[in-house]
Coordinates of C-alpha atoms in Angstrom, one line a residue:
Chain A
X1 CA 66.3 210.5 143.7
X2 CA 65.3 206.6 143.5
X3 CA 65.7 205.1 139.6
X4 CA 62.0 205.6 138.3
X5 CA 61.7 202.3 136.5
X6 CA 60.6 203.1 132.8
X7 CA 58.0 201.5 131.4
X8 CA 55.4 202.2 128.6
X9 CA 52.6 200.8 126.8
X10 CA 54.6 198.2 124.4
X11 CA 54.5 198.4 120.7
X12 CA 51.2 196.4 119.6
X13 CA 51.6 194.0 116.7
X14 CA 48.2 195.0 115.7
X15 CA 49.1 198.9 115.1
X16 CA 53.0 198.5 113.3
X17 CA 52.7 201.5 111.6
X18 CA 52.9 205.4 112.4
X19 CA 49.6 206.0 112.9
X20 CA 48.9 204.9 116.4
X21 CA 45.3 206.6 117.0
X22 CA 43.4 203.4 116.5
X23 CA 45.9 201.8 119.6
X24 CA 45.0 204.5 121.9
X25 CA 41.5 203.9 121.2
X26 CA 41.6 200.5 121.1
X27 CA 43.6 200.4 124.5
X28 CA 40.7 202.7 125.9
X29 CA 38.0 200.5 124.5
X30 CA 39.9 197.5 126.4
X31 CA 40.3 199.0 129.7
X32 CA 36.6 200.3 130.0
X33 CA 35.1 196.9 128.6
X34 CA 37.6 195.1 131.4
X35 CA 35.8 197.1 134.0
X36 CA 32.6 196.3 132.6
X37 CA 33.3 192.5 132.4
X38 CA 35.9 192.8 136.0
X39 CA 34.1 195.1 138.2
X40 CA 35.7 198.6 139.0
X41 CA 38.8 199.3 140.9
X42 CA 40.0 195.3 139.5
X43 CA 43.9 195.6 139.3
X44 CA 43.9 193.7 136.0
X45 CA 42.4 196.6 134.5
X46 CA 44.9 199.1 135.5
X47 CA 47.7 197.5 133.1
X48 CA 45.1 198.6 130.0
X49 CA 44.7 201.8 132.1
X50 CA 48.4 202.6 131.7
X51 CA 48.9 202.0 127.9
X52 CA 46.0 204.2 127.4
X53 CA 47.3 207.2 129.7
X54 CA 50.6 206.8 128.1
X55 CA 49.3 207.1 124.7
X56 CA 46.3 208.7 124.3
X57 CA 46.6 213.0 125.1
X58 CA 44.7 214.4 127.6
X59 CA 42.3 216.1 126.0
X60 CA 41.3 212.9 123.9
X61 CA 40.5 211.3 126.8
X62 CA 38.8 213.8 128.7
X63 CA 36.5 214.2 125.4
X64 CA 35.8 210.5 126.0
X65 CA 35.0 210.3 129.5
X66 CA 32.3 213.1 128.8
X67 CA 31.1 211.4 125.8
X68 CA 30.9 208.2 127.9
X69 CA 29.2 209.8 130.8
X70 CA 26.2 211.3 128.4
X71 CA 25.7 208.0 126.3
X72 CA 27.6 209.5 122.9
X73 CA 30.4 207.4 123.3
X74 CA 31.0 205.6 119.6
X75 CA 33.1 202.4 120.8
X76 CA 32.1 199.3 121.5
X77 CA 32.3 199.4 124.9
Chain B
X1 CA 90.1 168.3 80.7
X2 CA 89.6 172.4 80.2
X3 CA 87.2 174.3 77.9
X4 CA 88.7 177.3 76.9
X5 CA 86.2 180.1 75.7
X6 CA 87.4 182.7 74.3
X7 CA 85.6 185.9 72.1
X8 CA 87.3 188.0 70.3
X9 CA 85.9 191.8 70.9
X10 CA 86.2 192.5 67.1
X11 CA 84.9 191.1 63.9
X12 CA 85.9 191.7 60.7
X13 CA 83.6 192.8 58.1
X14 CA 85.3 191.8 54.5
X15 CA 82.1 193.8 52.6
X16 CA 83.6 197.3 53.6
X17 CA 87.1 196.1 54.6
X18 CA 87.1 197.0 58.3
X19 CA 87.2 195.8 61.8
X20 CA 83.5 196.4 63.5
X21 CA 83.3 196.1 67.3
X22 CA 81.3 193.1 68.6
X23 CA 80.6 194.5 71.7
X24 CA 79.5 198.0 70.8
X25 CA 78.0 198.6 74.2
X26 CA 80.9 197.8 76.3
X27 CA 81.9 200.5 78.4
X28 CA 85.5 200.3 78.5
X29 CA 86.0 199.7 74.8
X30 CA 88.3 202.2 73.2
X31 CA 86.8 205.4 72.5
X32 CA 88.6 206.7 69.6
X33 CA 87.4 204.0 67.7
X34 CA 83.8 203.9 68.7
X35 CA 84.0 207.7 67.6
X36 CA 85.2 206.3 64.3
X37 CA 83.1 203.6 64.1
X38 CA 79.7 206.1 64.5
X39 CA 81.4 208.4 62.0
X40 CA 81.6 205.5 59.5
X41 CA 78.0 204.1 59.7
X42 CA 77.1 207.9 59.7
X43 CA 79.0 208.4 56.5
X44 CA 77.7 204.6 54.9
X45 CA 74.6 205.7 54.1
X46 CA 74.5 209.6 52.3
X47 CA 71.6 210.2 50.2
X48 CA 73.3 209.6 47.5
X49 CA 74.2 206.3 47.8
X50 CA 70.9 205.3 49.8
X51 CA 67.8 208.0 48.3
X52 CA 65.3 205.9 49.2
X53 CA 64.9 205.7 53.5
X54 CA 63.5 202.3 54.7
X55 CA 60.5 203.0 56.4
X56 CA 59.6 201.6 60.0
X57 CA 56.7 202.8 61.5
X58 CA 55.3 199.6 63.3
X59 CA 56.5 196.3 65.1
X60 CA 53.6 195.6 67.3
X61 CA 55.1 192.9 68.9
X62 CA 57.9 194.4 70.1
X63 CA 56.3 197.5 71.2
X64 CA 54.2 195.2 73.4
X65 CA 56.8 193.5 74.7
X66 CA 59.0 196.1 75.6
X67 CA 55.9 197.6 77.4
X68 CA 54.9 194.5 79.5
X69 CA 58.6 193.8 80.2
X70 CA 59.5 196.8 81.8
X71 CA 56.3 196.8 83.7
X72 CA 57.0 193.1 85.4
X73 CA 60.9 194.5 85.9
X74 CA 59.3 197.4 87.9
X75 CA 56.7 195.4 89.6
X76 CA 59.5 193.3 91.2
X77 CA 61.2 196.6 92.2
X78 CA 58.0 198.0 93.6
X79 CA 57.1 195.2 95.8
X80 CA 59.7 194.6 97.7
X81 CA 60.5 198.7 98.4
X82 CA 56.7 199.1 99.3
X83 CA 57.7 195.9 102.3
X84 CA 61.2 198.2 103.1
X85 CA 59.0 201.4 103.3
X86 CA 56.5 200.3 105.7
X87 CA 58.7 197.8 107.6
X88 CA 61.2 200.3 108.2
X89 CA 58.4 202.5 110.1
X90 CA 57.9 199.3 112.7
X91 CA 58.7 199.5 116.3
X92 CA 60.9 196.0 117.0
X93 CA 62.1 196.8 120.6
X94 CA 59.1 197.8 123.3
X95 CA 60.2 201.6 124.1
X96 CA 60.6 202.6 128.0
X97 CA 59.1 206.1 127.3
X98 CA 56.3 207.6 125.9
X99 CA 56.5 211.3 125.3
X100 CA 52.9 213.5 123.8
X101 CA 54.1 216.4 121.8
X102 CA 50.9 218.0 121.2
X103 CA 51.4 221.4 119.0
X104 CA 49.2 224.2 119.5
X105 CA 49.0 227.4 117.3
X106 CA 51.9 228.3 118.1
X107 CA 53.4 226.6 121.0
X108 CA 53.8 222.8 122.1
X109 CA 52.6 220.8 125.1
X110 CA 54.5 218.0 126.4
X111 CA 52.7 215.2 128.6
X112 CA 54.7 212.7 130.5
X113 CA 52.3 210.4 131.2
X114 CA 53.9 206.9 131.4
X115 CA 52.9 207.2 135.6
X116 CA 49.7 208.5 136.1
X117 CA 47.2 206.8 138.3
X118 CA 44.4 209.0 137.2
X119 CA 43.2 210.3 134.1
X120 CA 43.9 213.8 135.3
X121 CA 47.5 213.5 136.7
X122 CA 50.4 214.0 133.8
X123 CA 53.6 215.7 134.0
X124 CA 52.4 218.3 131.1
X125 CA 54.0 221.3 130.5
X126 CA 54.1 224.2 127.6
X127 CA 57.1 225.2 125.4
X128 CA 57.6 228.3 123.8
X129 CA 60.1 230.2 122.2
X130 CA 62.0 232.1 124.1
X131 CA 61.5 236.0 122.3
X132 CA 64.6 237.8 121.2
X133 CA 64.6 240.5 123.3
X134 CA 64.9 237.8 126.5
X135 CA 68.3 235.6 124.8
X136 CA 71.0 235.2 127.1
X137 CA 74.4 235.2 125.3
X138 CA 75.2 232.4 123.7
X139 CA 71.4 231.6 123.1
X140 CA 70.4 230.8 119.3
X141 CA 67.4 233.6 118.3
X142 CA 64.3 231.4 117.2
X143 CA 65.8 227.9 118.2
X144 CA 65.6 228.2 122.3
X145 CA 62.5 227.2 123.9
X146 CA 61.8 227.3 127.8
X147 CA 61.0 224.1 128.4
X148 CA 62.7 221.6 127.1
X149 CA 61.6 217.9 126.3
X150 CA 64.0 215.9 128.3
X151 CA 64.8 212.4 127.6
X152 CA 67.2 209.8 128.8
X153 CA 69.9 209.2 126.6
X154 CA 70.5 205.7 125.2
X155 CA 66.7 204.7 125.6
X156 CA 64.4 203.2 123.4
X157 CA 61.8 206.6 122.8
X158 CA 58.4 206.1 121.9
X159 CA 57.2 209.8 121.3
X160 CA 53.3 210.4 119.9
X161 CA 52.4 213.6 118.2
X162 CA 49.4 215.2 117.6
X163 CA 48.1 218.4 117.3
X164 CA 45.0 220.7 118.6
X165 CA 43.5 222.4 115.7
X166 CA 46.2 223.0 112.3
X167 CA 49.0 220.2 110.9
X168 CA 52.1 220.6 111.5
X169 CA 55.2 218.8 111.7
X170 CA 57.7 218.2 114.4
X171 CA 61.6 217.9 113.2
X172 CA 64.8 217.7 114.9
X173 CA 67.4 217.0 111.9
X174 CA 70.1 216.0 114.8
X175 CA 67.9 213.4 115.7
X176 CA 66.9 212.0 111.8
X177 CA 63.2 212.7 112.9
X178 CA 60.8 214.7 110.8
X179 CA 57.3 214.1 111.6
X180 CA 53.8 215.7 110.1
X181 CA 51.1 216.2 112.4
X182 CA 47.5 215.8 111.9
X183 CA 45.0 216.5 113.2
X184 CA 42.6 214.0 114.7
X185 CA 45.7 211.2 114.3
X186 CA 48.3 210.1 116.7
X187 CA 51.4 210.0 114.8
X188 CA 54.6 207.9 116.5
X189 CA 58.3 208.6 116.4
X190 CA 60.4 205.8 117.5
X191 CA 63.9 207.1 118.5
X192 CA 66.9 206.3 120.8
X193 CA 69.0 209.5 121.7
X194 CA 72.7 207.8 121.7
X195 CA 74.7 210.5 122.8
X196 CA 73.8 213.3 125.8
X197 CA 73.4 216.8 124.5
X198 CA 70.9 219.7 123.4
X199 CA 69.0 219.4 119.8
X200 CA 67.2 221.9 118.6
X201 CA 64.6 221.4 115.8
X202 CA 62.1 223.4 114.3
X203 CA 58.1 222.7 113.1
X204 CA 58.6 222.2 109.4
X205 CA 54.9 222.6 107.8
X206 CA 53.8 226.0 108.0
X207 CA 50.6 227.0 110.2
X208 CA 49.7 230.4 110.7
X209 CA 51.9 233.6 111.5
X210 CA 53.9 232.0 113.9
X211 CA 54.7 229.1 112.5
X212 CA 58.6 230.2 112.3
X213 CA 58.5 231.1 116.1
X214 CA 58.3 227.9 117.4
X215 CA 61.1 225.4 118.3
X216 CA 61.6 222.4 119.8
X217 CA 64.7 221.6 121.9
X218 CA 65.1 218.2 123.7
X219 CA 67.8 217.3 125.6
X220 CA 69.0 214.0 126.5
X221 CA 70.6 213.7 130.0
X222 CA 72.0 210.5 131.5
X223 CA 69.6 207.7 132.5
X224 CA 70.3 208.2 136.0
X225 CA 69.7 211.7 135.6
X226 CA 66.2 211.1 134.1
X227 CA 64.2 210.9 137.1
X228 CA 65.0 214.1 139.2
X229 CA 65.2 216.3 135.8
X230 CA 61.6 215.1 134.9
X231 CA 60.5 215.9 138.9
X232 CA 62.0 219.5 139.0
X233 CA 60.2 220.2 135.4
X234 CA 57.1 220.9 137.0
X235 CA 56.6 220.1 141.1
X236 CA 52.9 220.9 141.8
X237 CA 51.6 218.6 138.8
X238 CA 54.3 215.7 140.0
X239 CA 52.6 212.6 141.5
X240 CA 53.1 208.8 141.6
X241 CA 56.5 209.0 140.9
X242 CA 59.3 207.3 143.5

Protein backbone atom coordinates (compact mmCIF):
# COMPACT_ATOMS: atom_id res chain seq x y z
CA UNK A 1 0.00 0.00 0.00
CA UNK A 2 1.76 3.35 -1.24
CA UNK A 3 1.97 6.24 1.81
CA UNK A 4 -1.33 8.29 1.06
CA UNK A 5 0.02 11.72 1.53
CA UNK A 6 -2.21 13.55 4.17
CA UNK A 7 -3.44 16.60 3.54
CA UNK A 8 -6.48 18.74 4.63
CA UNK A 9 -8.00 21.99 4.32
CA UNK A 10 -5.60 24.20 6.68
CA UNK A 11 -6.76 25.91 9.68
CA UNK A 12 -8.09 29.53 8.34
CA UNK A 13 -7.02 32.53 10.34
CA UNK A 14 -10.37 33.93 9.70
CA UNK A 15 -12.43 30.96 11.63
CA UNK A 16 -9.90 30.41 14.98
CA UNK A 17 -12.49 29.23 16.99
CA UNK A 18 -14.61 25.85 17.35
CA UNK A 19 -17.24 26.73 15.40
CA UNK A 20 -16.09 26.02 11.88
CA UNK A 21 -19.62 26.14 9.98
CA UNK A 22 -19.07 29.67 8.55
CA UNK A 23 -15.39 28.06 6.93
CA UNK A 24 -17.16 25.30 5.25
CA UNK A 25 -19.52 27.73 3.81
CA UNK A 26 -17.25 30.18 3.12
CA UNK A 27 -14.83 27.62 1.42
CA UNK A 28 -18.06 26.57 -0.72
CA UNK A 29 -18.90 30.11 -1.55
CA UNK A 30 -15.13 30.43 -2.83
CA UNK A 31 -14.91 27.47 -4.90
CA UNK A 32 -18.32 28.07 -6.76
CA UNK A 33 -17.61 31.97 -7.21
CA UNK A 34 -13.97 30.67 -8.69
CA UNK A 35 -15.82 28.72 -11.23
CA UNK A 36 -18.01 31.48 -11.96
CA UNK A 37 -15.08 33.98 -12.31
CA UNK A 38 -12.46 30.78 -13.88
CA UNK A 39 -14.69 28.80 -16.05
CA UNK A 40 -15.48 25.09 -15.03
CA UNK A 41 -13.23 22.16 -14.77
CA UNK A 42 -10.22 25.22 -14.04
CA UNK A 43 -7.65 23.33 -11.71
CA UNK A 44 -7.25 26.41 -9.45
CA UNK A 45 -10.63 25.78 -8.29
CA UNK A 46 -10.17 22.35 -7.24
CA UNK A 47 -7.75 23.42 -4.17
CA UNK A 48 -11.20 25.39 -2.77
CA UNK A 49 -13.00 22.16 -3.87
CA UNK A 50 -10.96 20.09 -1.42
CA UNK A 51 -11.24 22.28 1.78
CA UNK A 52 -14.82 22.30 1.24
CA UNK A 53 -15.20 18.28 0.76
CA UNK A 54 -13.02 17.87 3.67
CA UNK A 55 -15.05 20.02 5.86
CA UNK A 56 -18.32 20.42 4.97
CA UNK A 57 -20.61 16.79 5.56
CA UNK A 58 -22.27 15.38 2.84
CA UNK A 59 -25.46 16.07 3.34
CA UNK A 60 -24.75 19.92 3.76
CA UNK A 61 -23.48 19.96 0.63
CA UNK A 62 -25.84 17.98 -1.27
CA UNK A 63 -28.57 20.44 0.34
CA UNK A 64 -26.57 23.10 -1.39
CA UNK A 65 -26.12 21.83 -4.77
CA UNK A 66 -29.99 21.43 -4.86
CA UNK A 67 -30.58 24.78 -3.51
CA UNK A 68 -28.09 26.07 -6.07
CA UNK A 69 -29.61 24.21 -8.95
CA UNK A 70 -33.35 25.76 -8.18
CA UNK A 71 -32.08 29.39 -7.56
CA UNK A 72 -32.66 29.18 -3.46
CA UNK A 73 -29.11 29.22 -2.81
CA UNK A 74 -28.51 32.13 0.09
CA UNK A 75 -24.73 32.90 -0.57
CA UNK A 76 -23.21 35.22 -2.43
CA UNK A 77 -22.25 33.32 -5.14
CA UNK B 1 27.58 51.86 53.53
CA UNK B 2 24.46 49.42 54.65
CA UNK B 3 20.91 50.32 55.75
CA UNK B 4 19.80 47.90 58.12
CA UNK B 5 15.86 47.71 58.53
CA UNK B 6 14.67 46.04 60.92
CA UNK B 7 10.72 45.62 62.51
CA UNK B 8 10.10 44.27 65.43
CA UNK B 9 6.82 41.81 65.13
CA UNK B 10 5.55 43.11 68.55
CA UNK B 11 4.75 46.36 70.13
CA UNK B 12 4.19 47.12 73.50
CA UNK B 13 1.13 48.74 74.59
CA UNK B 14 2.09 50.55 78.24
CA UNK B 15 -1.97 51.54 78.62
CA UNK B 16 -2.98 47.78 79.38
CA UNK B 17 0.60 46.54 80.14
CA UNK B 18 0.98 43.94 77.33
CA UNK B 19 2.81 43.02 74.21
CA UNK B 20 0.23 43.37 71.03
CA UNK B 21 1.24 41.83 67.77
CA UNK B 22 2.08 44.13 64.92
CA UNK B 23 1.47 41.90 62.42
CA UNK B 24 -1.76 40.29 63.42
CA UNK B 25 -2.32 38.89 59.95
CA UNK B 26 0.84 36.96 59.60
CA UNK B 27 0.40 33.54 59.07
CA UNK B 28 3.08 31.91 60.79
CA UNK B 29 2.87 34.08 63.90
CA UNK B 30 2.50 32.04 67.10
CA UNK B 31 -0.89 30.73 67.65
CA UNK B 32 -1.14 30.45 71.23
CA UNK B 33 -0.73 33.93 71.52
CA UNK B 34 -3.07 35.19 68.80
CA UNK B 35 -5.69 32.88 70.79
CA UNK B 36 -4.74 35.03 73.72
CA UNK B 37 -4.56 38.00 72.13
CA UNK B 38 -8.56 37.61 70.63
CA UNK B 39 -9.46 36.42 74.14
CA UNK B 40 -8.13 39.74 75.58
CA UNK B 41 -9.69 42.30 73.17
CA UNK B 42 -12.78 39.99 73.69
CA UNK B 43 -12.62 40.40 77.33
CA UNK B 44 -11.53 44.55 77.05
CA UNK B 45 -14.70 45.60 76.40
CA UNK B 46 -17.70 43.74 78.75
CA UNK B 47 -20.76 45.68 79.05
CA UNK B 48 -19.89 46.71 82.04
CA UNK B 49 -17.04 48.56 81.40
CA UNK B 50 -18.19 49.73 77.84
CA UNK B 51 -22.58 50.00 78.11
CA UNK B 52 -22.82 52.26 75.57
CA UNK B 53 -21.78 50.38 71.79
CA UNK B 54 -20.33 52.90 69.24
CA UNK B 55 -22.49 52.82 66.41
CA UNK B 56 -21.29 52.42 62.70
CA UNK B 57 -23.75 52.15 60.29
CA UNK B 58 -22.17 54.22 57.23
CA UNK B 59 -18.72 55.11 55.59
CA UNK B 60 -19.72 55.83 52.12
CA UNK B 61 -16.54 56.31 50.96
CA UNK B 62 -15.16 53.29 51.81
CA UNK B 63 -18.02 51.16 50.81
CA UNK B 64 -17.47 52.67 47.38
CA UNK B 65 -14.14 52.04 47.25
CA UNK B 66 -14.01 48.66 48.29
CA UNK B 67 -16.76 48.12 45.62
CA UNK B 68 -14.81 49.76 42.61
CA UNK B 69 -11.57 48.15 43.80
CA UNK B 70 -12.44 44.78 43.67
CA UNK B 71 -14.24 45.25 40.45
CA UNK B 72 -10.93 46.76 38.48
CA UNK B 73 -8.90 43.69 40.46
CA UNK B 74 -11.43 41.32 38.75
CA UNK B 75 -11.51 43.08 35.54
CA UNK B 76 -7.71 42.50 35.16
CA UNK B 77 -8.31 38.78 35.99
CA UNK B 78 -11.13 38.55 33.60
CA UNK B 79 -9.44 39.84 30.64
CA UNK B 80 -6.70 38.07 30.22
CA UNK B 81 -8.58 34.48 31.10
CA UNK B 82 -11.31 35.41 28.50
CA UNK B 83 -7.73 35.76 25.80
CA UNK B 84 -6.47 32.06 27.47
CA UNK B 85 -10.07 30.71 26.98
CA UNK B 86 -10.55 31.34 23.46
CA UNK B 87 -6.85 31.22 22.44
CA UNK B 88 -6.50 27.94 23.83
CA UNK B 89 -9.44 26.62 21.37
CA UNK B 90 -6.97 27.86 18.22
CA UNK B 91 -5.63 25.46 15.73
CA UNK B 92 -1.56 26.65 15.49
CA UNK B 93 -0.26 23.71 13.39
CA UNK B 94 -2.40 22.93 9.88
CA UNK B 95 -3.81 19.32 10.67
CA UNK B 96 -3.21 16.39 7.98
CA UNK B 97 -6.63 14.89 8.59
CA UNK B 98 -10.09 15.83 8.67
CA UNK B 99 -12.42 13.35 10.11
CA UNK B 100 -16.87 14.19 10.07
CA UNK B 101 -18.36 12.55 13.05
CA UNK B 102 -21.79 13.19 12.22
CA UNK B 103 -24.25 11.66 15.08
CA UNK B 104 -27.47 10.34 14.27
CA UNK B 105 -30.29 9.23 16.75
CA UNK B 106 -28.53 6.83 17.80
CA UNK B 107 -25.62 5.91 15.86
CA UNK B 108 -22.62 7.92 14.19
CA UNK B 109 -21.43 8.37 10.60
CA UNK B 110 -17.86 8.86 9.88
CA UNK B 111 -16.76 10.56 6.45
CA UNK B 112 -13.23 10.49 5.29
CA UNK B 113 -13.32 12.92 2.93
CA UNK B 114 -9.87 14.60 2.73
CA UNK B 115 -9.61 12.70 -1.14
CA UNK B 116 -12.64 12.98 -2.87
CA UNK B 117 -12.77 14.20 -6.41
CA UNK B 118 -16.47 14.46 -6.41
CA UNK B 119 -18.98 15.70 -4.18
CA UNK B 120 -20.45 12.19 -3.95
CA UNK B 121 -17.26 10.04 -3.33
CA UNK B 122 -16.29 9.85 0.74
CA UNK B 123 -15.03 6.98 2.61
CA UNK B 124 -18.33 7.20 4.96
CA UNK B 125 -19.24 4.60 7.06
CA UNK B 126 -21.84 3.95 10.24
CA UNK B 127 -20.92 2.90 13.79
CA UNK B 128 -23.02 1.29 16.12
CA UNK B 129 -22.86 -0.37 19.20
CA UNK B 130 -22.16 -3.62 19.17
CA UNK B 131 -25.50 -5.31 21.33
CA UNK B 132 -24.76 -7.52 24.29
CA UNK B 133 -25.91 -10.54 23.18
CA UNK B 134 -23.15 -10.36 20.13
CA UNK B 135 -19.81 -9.41 22.72
CA UNK B 136 -16.95 -11.59 22.12
CA UNK B 137 -15.01 -12.19 25.37
CA UNK B 138 -13.00 -9.75 26.43
CA UNK B 139 -15.43 -7.11 24.68
CA UNK B 140 -16.59 -4.16 27.12
CA UNK B 141 -20.79 -4.24 27.06
CA UNK B 142 -21.97 -0.65 25.82
CA UNK B 143 -18.34 0.71 24.88
CA UNK B 144 -17.58 -1.55 21.51
CA UNK B 145 -18.71 -0.18 18.31
CA UNK B 146 -18.26 -2.00 14.85
CA UNK B 147 -16.62 0.48 13.12
CA UNK B 148 -14.15 2.08 14.47
CA UNK B 149 -12.77 5.65 13.60
CA UNK B 150 -9.21 5.02 12.74
CA UNK B 151 -6.57 7.51 12.95
CA UNK B 152 -2.84 7.72 12.49
CA UNK B 153 -1.15 8.04 15.57
CA UNK B 154 1.21 11.03 16.19
CA UNK B 155 -0.78 13.25 13.67
CA UNK B 156 -2.07 16.54 13.78
CA UNK B 157 -6.22 15.55 13.82
CA UNK B 158 -8.63 17.99 12.61
CA UNK B 159 -12.07 16.19 13.44
CA UNK B 160 -15.60 18.24 12.71
CA UNK B 161 -18.67 17.22 14.37
CA UNK B 162 -22.08 17.80 13.71
CA UNK B 163 -25.12 16.22 14.05
CA UNK B 164 -28.54 15.26 11.90
CA UNK B 165 -31.45 16.20 13.96
CA UNK B 166 -30.78 16.31 18.24
CA UNK B 167 -27.35 17.81 20.19
CA UNK B 168 -25.28 15.71 21.40
CA UNK B 169 -21.81 15.45 22.41
CA UNK B 170 -18.86 13.38 21.42
CA UNK B 171 -16.23 12.40 24.37
CA UNK B 172 -13.35 10.24 24.60
CA UNK B 173 -11.82 11.11 28.16
CA UNK B 174 -8.47 9.03 27.05
CA UNK B 175 -8.14 11.50 24.43
CA UNK B 176 -9.01 14.97 26.75
CA UNK B 177 -11.80 15.56 24.11
CA UNK B 178 -15.40 16.35 25.05
CA UNK B 179 -17.25 17.98 22.41
CA UNK B 180 -21.19 19.23 22.27
CA UNK B 181 -22.87 18.93 19.11
CA UNK B 182 -25.33 21.09 17.57
CA UNK B 183 -27.19 21.12 15.37
CA UNK B 184 -26.91 23.26 12.26
CA UNK B 185 -23.03 24.05 13.48
CA UNK B 186 -19.78 22.41 12.61
CA UNK B 187 -18.02 22.03 15.81
CA UNK B 188 -13.96 21.21 15.50
CA UNK B 189 -11.75 18.98 17.70
CA UNK B 190 -8.18 19.52 17.23
CA UNK B 191 -6.25 16.48 18.57
CA UNK B 192 -2.96 14.49 18.08
CA UNK B 193 -3.18 10.72 19.16
CA UNK B 194 0.47 10.26 20.70
CA UNK B 195 0.50 6.82 21.49
CA UNK B 196 -1.17 3.68 19.25
CA UNK B 197 -4.09 1.97 20.93
CA UNK B 198 -8.02 1.57 21.27
CA UNK B 199 -10.11 4.51 23.15
CA UNK B 200 -13.39 4.17 23.82
CA UNK B 201 -15.60 7.17 24.61
CA UNK B 202 -19.10 7.63 25.06
CA UNK B 203 -21.87 10.58 23.81
CA UNK B 204 -22.19 12.63 26.93
CA UNK B 205 -25.48 14.88 26.45
CA UNK B 206 -28.41 12.83 26.47
CA UNK B 207 -30.73 12.40 23.27
CA UNK B 208 -33.45 10.08 23.23
CA UNK B 209 -33.73 6.34 24.51
CA UNK B 210 -30.60 5.39 23.21
CA UNK B 211 -28.59 7.86 24.09
CA UNK B 212 -26.57 5.34 26.53
CA UNK B 213 -26.19 2.83 23.55
CA UNK B 214 -23.92 4.61 21.60
CA UNK B 215 -20.01 4.64 21.77
CA UNK B 216 -17.36 5.77 20.11
CA UNK B 217 -14.12 3.86 19.72
CA UNK B 218 -11.14 5.20 17.66
CA UNK B 219 -8.09 3.58 17.28
CA UNK B 220 -4.87 5.07 16.39
CA UNK B 221 -2.55 2.71 14.27
CA UNK B 222 0.90 3.60 12.98
CA UNK B 223 1.24 6.24 10.20
CA UNK B 224 2.29 3.73 7.88
CA UNK B 225 -0.49 1.72 8.71
CA UNK B 226 -2.98 4.48 8.00
CA UNK B 227 -3.54 3.99 4.43
CA UNK B 228 -4.50 0.30 3.96
CA UNK B 229 -6.58 0.32 7.37
CA UNK B 230 -8.66 3.30 5.96
CA UNK B 231 -8.91 1.21 2.30
CA UNK B 232 -10.16 -2.17 3.90
CA UNK B 233 -12.80 0.03 6.09
CA UNK B 234 -15.09 0.14 3.27
CA UNK B 235 -13.86 -1.11 -0.53
CA UNK B 236 -16.86 -0.42 -2.86
CA UNK B 237 -17.04 3.43 -1.65
CA UNK B 238 -12.95 3.70 -1.91
CA UNK B 239 -11.79 5.96 -4.80
CA UNK B 240 -8.95 8.43 -5.55
CA UNK B 241 -6.84 6.97 -3.18
CA UNK B 242 -3.03 5.64 -4.22
Amino acid sequence: MAEIELKTAPADFRFPTTNQTRHCFTRYVEFHRCLAAKGDGSAECERFAKYYRSLCPGEWVEKWNEQRENGTFPGPL
Amino acid sequence: MAIRISRRSKSYDARNNRFTSRYLFLPHSDFGFRITDLGSRFMAFPLSKNPIPQRIVHGTTIEILRTIFPSIILMFIAIPSFALLYSMDEVVVDPAITIKAIGHQWYRTYEYSDYNNFDEQSLTFDSYTIPEDDLELGQSSLLEADNRVVVPAKTHLRIIVTPTDVPHSWAVPSLGVKCDVVPGRLNQISISVQREGVYYGQCSEIYGTNHAFTPIVVEAVPSKDYGSRVSNQLIPQTTGEA
